[in-house]
CSV table of C-alpha atoms and ligand atoms in Angstrom, one decimal:
chain,number,residue,atom,x,y,z
A,18,MET,CA,0.0,0.0,0.0
A,19,LYS,CA,1.1,3.6,-0.7
A,20,TYR,CA,1.5,6.3,2.0
A,21,ASP,CA,1.9,10.0,1.7
A,22,SER,CA,5.6,11.0,1.9
A,23,LYS,CA,5.0,14.3,3.8
A,24,ARG,CA,2.9,12.6,6.4
A,25,LEU,CA,5.5,9.8,6.8
A,26,MET,CA,8.2,12.5,7.2
A,27,LYS,CA,6.1,14.2,10.0
A,28,PHE,CA,5.5,10.8,11.7
A,29,ALA,CA,9.2,9.9,11.6
A,30,THR,CA,10.3,13.3,12.8
A,31,ASP,CA,7.8,13.2,15.7
A,32,LEU,CA,9.1,9.8,16.6
A,33,PHE,CA,12.7,10.8,16.6
A,34,GLU,CA,11.9,13.8,18.8
A,35,LYS,CA,10.0,11.5,21.2
A,36,ALA,CA,13.1,9.3,21.3
A,37,GLY,CA,15.1,12.4,22.5
A,38,MET,CA,16.4,14.2,19.5
A,39,PRO,CA,16.4,18.0,19.0
A,40,THR,CA,14.1,19.0,16.1
A,41,LEU,CA,16.7,19.6,13.4
A,42,GLU,CA,18.4,16.2,14.1
A,43,ALA,CA,15.0,14.5,14.1
A,44,GLU,CA,14.2,16.1,10.7
A,45,ILE,CA,17.5,15.1,9.1
A,46,SER,CA,17.2,11.5,10.5
A,47,ALA,CA,13.6,11.3,9.2
A,48,ARG,CA,14.6,12.6,5.8
A,49,SER,CA,17.4,10.0,5.5
A,50,LEU,CA,14.8,7.2,6.0
A,51,VAL,CA,11.9,8.7,4.0
A,52,GLU,CA,14.1,9.6,1.1
A,53,ALA,CA,15.6,6.1,1.0
A,54,ASP,CA,12.1,4.7,0.7
A,55,MET,CA,11.2,7.3,-1.9
A,56,ARG,CA,14.2,6.4,-4.0
A,57,GLY,CA,13.3,2.8,-3.9
A,58,VAL,CA,16.0,1.9,-1.4
A,59,GLY,CA,13.7,0.3,1.2
A,60,SER,CA,16.7,-1.5,2.8
A,61,HIS,CA,17.7,1.9,4.3
A,62,GLY,CA,14.2,3.3,4.8
A,63,LEU,CA,11.6,3.3,7.5
A,64,MET,CA,12.0,-0.4,8.2
A,65,ARG,CA,15.1,0.8,10.2
A,66,LEU,CA,13.1,3.4,12.3
A,67,ARG,CA,12.5,1.1,15.3
A,68,THR,CA,16.2,0.2,15.6
A,69,TYR,CA,17.4,3.8,15.1
A,70,ALA,CA,14.9,5.0,17.7
A,71,LYS,CA,16.0,2.3,20.2
A,72,ARG,CA,19.6,3.2,19.6
A,73,ILE,CA,18.8,6.8,20.8
A,74,THR,CA,16.6,5.8,23.7
A,75,THR,CA,19.2,3.3,25.0
A,76,GLY,CA,21.9,6.0,24.7
A,77,VAL,CA,24.2,3.9,22.6
A,78,VAL,CA,23.9,6.7,20.0
A,79,LYS,CA,23.9,10.3,21.5
A,80,ALA,CA,21.4,12.9,20.5
A,81,GLY,CA,22.2,16.6,20.5
A,82,VAL,CA,26.0,16.4,20.0
A,83,LYS,CA,28.1,18.4,17.6
A,84,PRO,CA,31.1,16.9,15.7
A,85,SER,CA,34.4,18.6,16.4
A,86,VAL,CA,37.4,19.1,14.2
A,87,VAL,CA,40.5,17.7,16.0
A,88,ARG,CA,43.1,18.1,13.3
A,89,ASP,CA,42.8,20.9,10.8
A,90,LYS,CA,44.9,21.2,7.6
A,91,PRO,CA,43.8,23.4,4.7
A,92,ALA,CA,42.3,20.6,2.6
A,93,SER,CA,41.9,17.8,5.2
A,94,LEU,CA,40.1,17.5,8.5
A,95,LEU,CA,40.1,14.9,11.2
A,96,VAL,CA,36.7,15.0,12.9
A,97,ASP,CA,35.4,13.4,16.2
A,98,GLY,CA,31.8,12.4,15.4
A,99,LYS,CA,31.1,12.3,19.2
A,100,ASN,CA,29.0,9.2,18.8
A,101,GLY,CA,26.2,11.3,17.3
A,102,MET,CA,23.5,10.1,14.8
A,103,GLY,CA,25.4,9.0,11.7
A,104,CYS,CA,23.4,10.9,9.1
A,105,VAL,CA,23.4,14.1,11.1
A,106,VAL,CA,27.2,14.0,11.7
A,107,ALA,CA,28.0,13.1,8.1
A,108,LEU,CA,25.8,15.9,6.7
A,109,ASP,CA,27.4,18.4,9.1
A,110,VAL,CA,30.9,17.3,8.1
A,111,MET,CA,30.0,17.4,4.4
A,112,GLN,CA,29.0,21.0,4.9
A,113,LEU,CA,32.3,21.7,6.6
A,114,CYS,CA,34.1,20.2,3.6
A,115,MET,CA,32.1,22.3,1.2
A,116,LYS,CA,32.8,25.5,3.1
A,117,ARG,CA,36.5,24.8,3.2
A,118,ALA,CA,36.6,23.7,-0.5
A,119,GLU,CA,35.2,27.2,-1.4
A,120,GLU,CA,38.7,28.5,-0.4
A,121,THR,CA,40.9,25.5,-1.1
A,122,GLY,CA,39.2,23.9,-4.1
A,123,ALA,CA,38.8,20.6,-2.4
A,124,CYS,CA,38.5,19.3,1.2
A,125,PHE,CA,38.4,15.8,2.6
A,126,ALA,CA,37.4,14.7,6.1
A,127,ALA,CA,38.0,11.5,8.0
A,128,VAL,CA,35.5,11.0,10.9
A,129,TYR,CA,35.8,8.6,13.9
A,130,ASN,CA,33.2,7.9,16.6
A,131,GLY,CA,30.5,7.6,13.9
A,132,ASN,CA,27.4,5.6,13.7
A,133,HIS,CA,25.5,4.0,10.8
A,134,PHE,CA,24.8,6.9,8.4
A,135,GLY,CA,22.1,5.3,6.2
A,136,ILE,CA,22.1,6.2,2.4
A,137,ALA,CA,25.4,7.7,1.4
A,138,SER,CA,23.8,9.8,-1.3
A,139,LEU,CA,22.1,12.0,1.2
A,140,PHE,CA,25.5,13.8,1.7
A,141,THR,CA,26.9,13.5,-1.9
A,142,VAL,CA,23.7,14.9,-3.5
A,143,ALA,CA,23.7,17.8,-1.1
A,144,ALA,CA,27.3,18.5,-2.3
A,145,ALA,CA,26.4,18.1,-6.0
A,146,GLU,CA,23.4,20.4,-5.7
A,147,ALA,CA,25.7,23.0,-4.3
A,148,GLY,CA,28.2,22.7,-7.2
A,149,PHE,CA,30.7,20.2,-5.8
A,150,ILE,CA,31.7,16.7,-6.7
A,151,GLY,CA,30.8,14.9,-3.5
A,152,LEU,CA,32.3,11.7,-2.1
A,153,ALA,CA,31.0,9.7,0.9
A,154,LEU,CA,32.4,6.4,2.2
A,155,SER,CA,31.7,4.5,5.4
A,156,ASN,CA,32.8,1.3,7.0
A,157,ALA,CA,30.3,-1.1,8.6
A,158,THR,CA,29.9,-4.2,10.7
A,159,ALA,CA,31.7,-7.1,9.0
A,160,SER,CA,29.2,-9.1,6.9
A,161,VAL,CA,31.1,-9.7,3.6
A,162,VAL,CA,33.8,-12.3,2.9
A,163,PRO,CA,37.1,-11.1,1.4
A,164,TYR,CA,37.4,-12.8,-2.1
A,165,GLY,CA,38.2,-16.4,-1.4
A,166,GLY,CA,37.6,-16.1,2.3
A,167,ALA,CA,35.1,-18.2,4.4
A,168,VAL,CA,34.3,-15.7,7.2
A,169,PRO,CA,33.2,-12.0,7.0
A,170,LYS,CA,36.0,-9.5,7.4
A,171,LEU,CA,34.6,-6.5,5.6
A,172,GLY,CA,31.4,-4.5,5.9
A,173,ALA,CA,29.1,-3.7,3.0
A,174,ASN,CA,31.1,-0.5,3.0
A,175,PRO,CA,29.1,2.0,0.9
A,176,LEU,CA,30.5,4.2,-1.7
A,177,SER,CA,28.7,7.3,-3.1
A,178,VAL,CA,30.0,9.8,-5.7
A,179,ALA,CA,27.6,12.6,-6.9
A,180,ILE,CA,28.7,14.8,-9.8
A,181,PRO,CA,26.9,18.0,-10.8
A,182,SER,CA,25.6,18.1,-14.3
A,183,GLY,CA,24.7,20.9,-16.7
A,184,ARG,CA,21.0,20.5,-17.8
A,185,ARG,CA,20.4,17.3,-15.9
A,186,ARG,CA,20.2,16.2,-12.3
A,187,PRO,CA,23.4,15.1,-10.7
A,188,LEU,CA,25.0,11.8,-11.7
A,189,VAL,CA,24.8,9.7,-8.5
A,190,LEU,CA,26.6,6.5,-7.8
A,191,ASP,CA,25.4,5.1,-4.4
A,192,MET,CA,26.2,1.5,-3.7
A,193,ALA,CA,27.1,-1.2,-1.2
A,194,THR,CA,30.3,-3.0,-2.0
A,195,SER,CA,28.5,-6.3,-1.3
A,196,VAL,CA,26.5,-7.6,-4.2
A,197,VAL,CA,23.5,-5.9,-2.5
A,198,ALA,CA,23.0,-3.9,0.7
A,199,GLN,CA,22.5,-6.3,3.7
A,200,GLY,CA,19.2,-4.4,4.4
A,201,LYS,CA,17.8,-6.0,1.2
A,202,ILE,CA,18.4,-9.4,2.8
A,203,ILE,CA,16.9,-8.3,6.1
A,204,GLN,CA,13.9,-6.8,4.2
A,205,ALA,CA,13.4,-10.1,2.2
A,206,ASN,CA,13.5,-12.0,5.5
A,207,LYS,CA,10.9,-9.7,7.1
A,208,GLU,CA,8.7,-10.0,4.1
A,209,GLY,CA,9.1,-13.8,3.8
A,210,ARG,CA,10.7,-13.7,0.3
A,211,THR,CA,13.7,-15.7,-1.0
A,212,ILE,CA,16.8,-13.9,-2.3
A,213,PRO,CA,18.5,-14.4,-5.7
A,214,GLU,CA,21.5,-16.8,-5.9
A,215,GLY,CA,24.8,-15.0,-5.9
A,216,TRP,CA,24.0,-12.6,-3.1
A,217,ALA,CA,25.2,-14.6,-0.1
A,218,VAL,CA,26.5,-17.8,1.4
A,219,ASP,CA,25.3,-19.6,4.5
A,220,ALA,CA,27.3,-20.2,7.7
A,221,GLN,CA,29.1,-23.1,6.0
A,222,GLY,CA,30.0,-21.0,3.0
A,223,GLN,CA,27.5,-22.6,0.7
A,224,PRO,CA,25.4,-20.5,-1.7
A,225,THR,CA,21.9,-19.9,-0.4
A,226,THR,CA,18.6,-18.2,-1.5
A,227,ASP,CA,17.2,-18.4,2.1
A,228,PRO,CA,17.6,-14.9,3.7
A,229,ALA,CA,17.6,-16.3,7.2
A,230,ALA,CA,20.5,-18.6,6.4
A,231,ALA,CA,22.2,-15.7,4.6
A,232,LEU,CA,22.0,-13.6,7.7
A,233,LYS,CA,23.7,-16.3,9.7
A,234,GLY,CA,26.4,-16.6,6.9
A,235,SER,CA,28.0,-13.8,4.9
A,236,MET,CA,27.4,-11.7,1.8
A,237,LEU,CA,29.6,-11.8,-1.3
A,238,PRO,CA,31.6,-8.8,-2.5
A,239,PHE,CA,30.3,-7.3,-5.8
A,240,GLY,CA,32.5,-8.0,-8.8
A,241,GLY,CA,34.6,-10.7,-7.1
A,242,PRO,CA,38.2,-9.6,-6.4
A,243,LYS,CA,37.6,-6.1,-7.7
A,244,GLY,CA,34.7,-5.4,-5.3
A,245,TYR,CA,36.7,-7.0,-2.5
A,246,ALA,CA,39.6,-4.6,-3.1
A,247,ILE,CA,37.3,-1.5,-3.2
A,248,GLY,CA,35.6,-2.6,0.0
A,249,LEU,CA,39.0,-3.0,1.7
A,250,ILE,CA,40.2,0.4,0.4
A,251,ILE,CA,37.1,1.9,2.0
A,252,GLN,CA,37.8,0.1,5.2
A,253,ILE,CA,41.3,1.6,5.2
A,254,LEU,CA,40.2,5.2,4.5
A,255,CYS,CA,37.5,4.9,7.2
A,256,SER,CA,39.6,3.3,9.9
A,257,ALA,CA,43.4,3.3,9.5
A,258,LEU,CA,43.4,7.1,8.7
A,259,CYS,CA,41.2,8.2,11.6
A,260,GLY,CA,41.4,5.4,14.2
A,261,ALA,CA,37.8,4.3,14.1
A,262,ASN,CA,37.0,0.6,14.5
A,263,SER,CA,37.9,-1.6,11.6
A,264,ASP,CA,35.0,-3.6,10.2
A,265,PRO,CA,35.4,-6.9,12.2
A,266,ALA,CA,35.4,-4.8,15.5
A,267,ILE,CA,32.3,-2.7,14.7
A,268,PRO,CA,29.4,-3.7,17.0
A,269,SER,CA,26.1,-4.6,15.2
A,270,PHE,CA,23.7,-1.8,14.3
A,271,TRP,CA,20.8,-4.3,14.8
A,272,ASN,CA,21.6,-6.2,18.0
A,273,ASN,CA,24.1,-4.3,20.1
A,274,PHE,CA,22.6,-1.5,22.2
A,275,GLU,CA,25.5,-1.3,24.7
A,276,ASP,CA,28.7,-0.6,22.8
A,277,PRO,CA,29.0,2.4,20.5
A,278,GLN,CA,29.9,1.5,17.0
A,279,ASN,CA,32.8,3.9,16.6
A,280,LEU,CA,32.7,3.5,12.8
A,281,GLY,CA,34.5,5.8,10.3
A,282,PHE,CA,33.4,8.0,7.4
A,283,PHE,CA,35.5,9.5,4.7
A,284,LEU,CA,33.8,12.5,3.1
A,285,GLY,CA,35.0,15.0,0.5
A,286,ALA,CA,33.9,17.9,-1.7
A,287,ILE,CA,35.7,19.0,-4.8
A,288,LYS,CA,34.8,22.4,-6.4
A,289,ILE,CA,34.3,22.3,-10.1
A,290,ASP,CA,35.5,25.9,-10.8
A,291,GLY,CA,39.1,24.9,-9.7
A,292,PHE,CA,39.3,23.1,-13.0
A,293,ALA,CA,36.8,24.7,-15.5
A,294,THR,CA,34.3,27.6,-15.8
A,295,PRO,CA,30.7,26.6,-15.3
A,296,GLU,CA,30.1,27.1,-19.1
A,297,GLN,CA,33.1,24.9,-20.1
A,298,TYR,CA,32.2,22.2,-17.6
A,299,GLY,CA,28.4,22.3,-18.3
A,300,GLY,CA,28.9,22.0,-22.0
A,301,ARG,CA,31.3,19.0,-21.6
A,302,ILE,CA,29.2,17.1,-19.1
A,303,ASP,CA,26.0,17.6,-21.0
A,304,ALA,CA,27.6,16.3,-24.2
A,305,LEU,CA,29.0,13.3,-22.3
A,306,MET,CA,25.6,12.4,-20.7
A,307,ASP,CA,23.7,13.0,-24.0
A,308,GLY,CA,26.1,10.5,-25.6
A,309,ILE,CA,25.3,7.9,-23.0
A,310,LYS,CA,21.6,8.5,-23.2
A,311,ALA,CA,21.8,8.1,-27.0
A,312,CYS,CA,23.2,4.6,-26.7
A,313,PRO,CA,20.9,2.2,-28.4
A,314,PRO,CA,19.5,-0.1,-25.7
A,315,ALA,CA,20.2,-3.9,-25.8
A,316,PRO,CA,17.4,-6.2,-26.8
A,317,GLY,CA,14.8,-6.3,-24.1
A,318,VAL,CA,16.0,-3.1,-22.4
A,319,ALA,CA,13.8,0.0,-22.7
A,320,GLU,CA,16.4,2.7,-22.1
A,321,VAL,CA,20.0,3.2,-21.0
A,322,LEU,CA,19.9,5.0,-17.6
A,323,LEU,CA,22.5,7.2,-16.0
A,324,PRO,CA,23.7,6.3,-12.5
A,325,GLY,CA,21.1,7.7,-10.0
A,326,GLU,CA,18.4,8.3,-12.7
A,327,LEU,CA,16.3,5.4,-11.5
A,328,GLU,CA,16.3,6.7,-7.9
A,329,PHE,CA,15.4,10.3,-8.9
A,330,ARG,CA,12.5,8.9,-11.0
A,331,ASN,CA,11.3,6.8,-8.1
A,332,GLN,CA,11.6,9.8,-5.8
A,333,ASP,CA,9.5,12.0,-8.1
A,334,LEU,CA,6.8,9.4,-8.4
A,335,ALA,CA,6.7,8.7,-4.7
A,336,GLU,CA,6.2,12.5,-4.1
A,337,LYS,CA,3.2,12.4,-6.3
A,338,GLN,CA,1.7,9.0,-5.7
A,339,GLY,CA,3.0,8.1,-2.2
A,340,ILE,CA,5.6,5.6,-0.8
A,341,GLU,CA,5.0,1.9,-1.2
A,342,LEU,CA,5.5,0.1,2.2
A,343,SER,CA,4.8,-3.6,2.6
A,344,ASP,CA,2.1,-4.6,5.2
A,345,PRO,CA,4.6,-6.0,7.7
A,346,ILE,CA,6.7,-2.8,7.7
A,347,ALA,CA,3.6,-0.6,7.9
A,348,GLY,CA,2.2,-2.7,10.7
A,349,ASP,CA,5.5,-2.4,12.6
A,350,LEU,CA,5.4,1.4,12.2
A,351,ARG,CA,1.8,1.6,13.4
A,352,ALA,CA,2.8,-0.4,16.5
A,353,LEU,CA,5.8,1.9,17.0
A,354,ALA,CA,3.6,5.0,16.9
A,355,GLY,CA,1.6,3.5,19.8
A,356,GLU,CA,4.7,2.6,21.7
A,357,TYR,CA,6.1,6.1,21.5
A,358,GLY,CA,2.8,7.9,21.8
A,359,VAL,CA,3.0,9.7,18.4
A,360,ASP,CA,0.2,10.2,15.8
A,361,GLY,CA,0.2,7.1,13.5
A,362,GLY,CA,-2.9,8.2,11.6
A,363,VAL,CA,-0.9,8.0,8.3
A,364,PHE,CA,-1.2,4.2,8.6
A,365,GLY,CA,-5.0,4.3,8.8
B,404,NAD,N1,25.4,3.0,5.8
B,404,NAD,C1,25.8,1.8,5.4
B,404,NAD,O1,26.5,1.2,6.2
B,404,NAD,C2,25.5,1.2,4.1
B,404,NAD,C3,26.0,0.0,3.7
B,404,NAD,C4,25.6,-0.5,2.5
B,404,NAD,C5,24.8,0.1,1.7
B,404,NAD,N2,24.3,1.3,2.1
B,404,NAD,C6,23.3,2.1,1.2
B,404,NAD,O2,22.4,1.1,0.6
B,404,NAD,C7,21.9,1.7,-0.6
B,404,NAD,C8,21.7,0.6,-1.6
B,404,NAD,O3,22.9,0.1,-2.1
B,404,NAD,P1,22.8,-1.0,-3.3
B,404,NAD,O4,24.2,-1.4,-3.5
B,404,NAD,O5,21.8,-2.1,-2.9
B,404,NAD,O6,22.3,-0.1,-4.5
B,404,NAD,P2,21.7,-0.6,-5.9
B,404,NAD,O7,22.3,-1.9,-6.3
B,404,NAD,O8,20.2,-0.4,-5.8
B,404,NAD,O9,22.3,0.6,-6.8
B,404,NAD,C9,23.6,0.8,-7.0
B,404,NAD,C10,23.9,1.9,-8.1
B,404,NAD,O10,23.5,1.4,-9.3
B,404,NAD,C11,22.7,2.3,-10.0
B,404,NAD,N3,21.8,1.6,-10.9
B,404,NAD,C12,20.8,0.7,-10.5
B,404,NAD,N4,20.2,0.3,-11.6
B,404,NAD,C13,20.7,0.9,-12.7
B,404,NAD,C14,20.4,0.9,-14.1
B,404,NAD,N5,19.5,0.2,-14.6
B,404,NAD,N6,21.2,1.7,-14.9
B,404,NAD,C15,22.1,2.5,-14.4
B,404,NAD,N7,22.4,2.6,-13.1
B,404,NAD,C16,21.7,1.8,-12.2
B,404,NAD,C17,22.0,3.1,-9.0
B,404,NAD,O11,21.7,4.4,-9.5
B,404,NAD,C18,23.1,3.2,-7.9
B,404,NAD,O12,23.9,4.3,-8.1
B,404,NAD,C19,22.8,2.8,-0.9
B,404,NAD,O13,22.1,4.1,-0.7
B,404,NAD,C20,24.0,2.7,0.0
B,404,NAD,O14,24.5,4.0,0.4
B,404,NAD,C21,24.6,1.9,3.2
């Protein structure tokens, strides 16, 4: 069934406020979840609201803290995320990077004491819409085997790059470095669906289509050894540089409400005008993207899409027609409204 996006946004904001967040933090956190659902990324949408809220009420994630810069070079920052809400800290630090990049042309930040930051494109699209190339990486609880390995040593370490365009909306890569985000397996498990072969292995390392068995086992890196290498590079940029936990030491987002995750982010903003005038750049990127869009589709494919195009289309449609939520997820949110004493009228 479909639900109105603005009403869902109000519901999630109210709930985060009840859990103890100041209003602005509650709004950013709600936006991360609602926009994920709007973009068709349900694995990082409202199905996580119960766990995020519990992480605030138990105090394993701190509400109302401000990240602080502890090492400051013209184009690089080391930041203590102070165990604040991941998406709030990452958006704040991306804004610091953009401000600094106005002067220096580019700025990168490594953040420790972070928490799960949701969809990485929340921060990179904010940068691209302000005229910067945005980069966002995070490490995560180990759930992915290294290529050829039998036990998980890497997180699904997300990678997002958003690039401003001329006439079009930004080009947005936003991906897990596992074949799919683990949330998609959790979602399939909640909804009683099987998963495609090639996503995961069970606890014995055997391929499985059973999401419950996959959750006891490990996910596979995308692209075999290449995805494994990219996931490992993200782990290094997000832990060795800043001293955050490395993936195998990161406590679970879902089950551990006692130990702070202390995960790491690597964020960056690159200003286009350090390289080209807006006219030069706009002309070049428009020509490039036009060329891709003009590619004849393969048999059985309707259209060649640019990275991020599908998610923007989903978002526009969800704004007009509402967000599709499965019955188990809507039921859980309705129950959550009762538990926190907020208006759950959006769920009927
Ligand atoms: N915070 C975390 O710890 C964490 C961990 C893993 C993933 N995530 C998030 O999970 C989300 C989902 O990740 P995913 O790997 O399942 O994403 P996905 O597989 O749905 O999409 C990956 C990329 O492929 C592009 N794409 C998809 N179909 C396309 C098509 N037909 N043509 C052209 N491009 C296409 C998308 O625009 C996107 O950039 C992301 O937002 C990611 O940031 C977060």
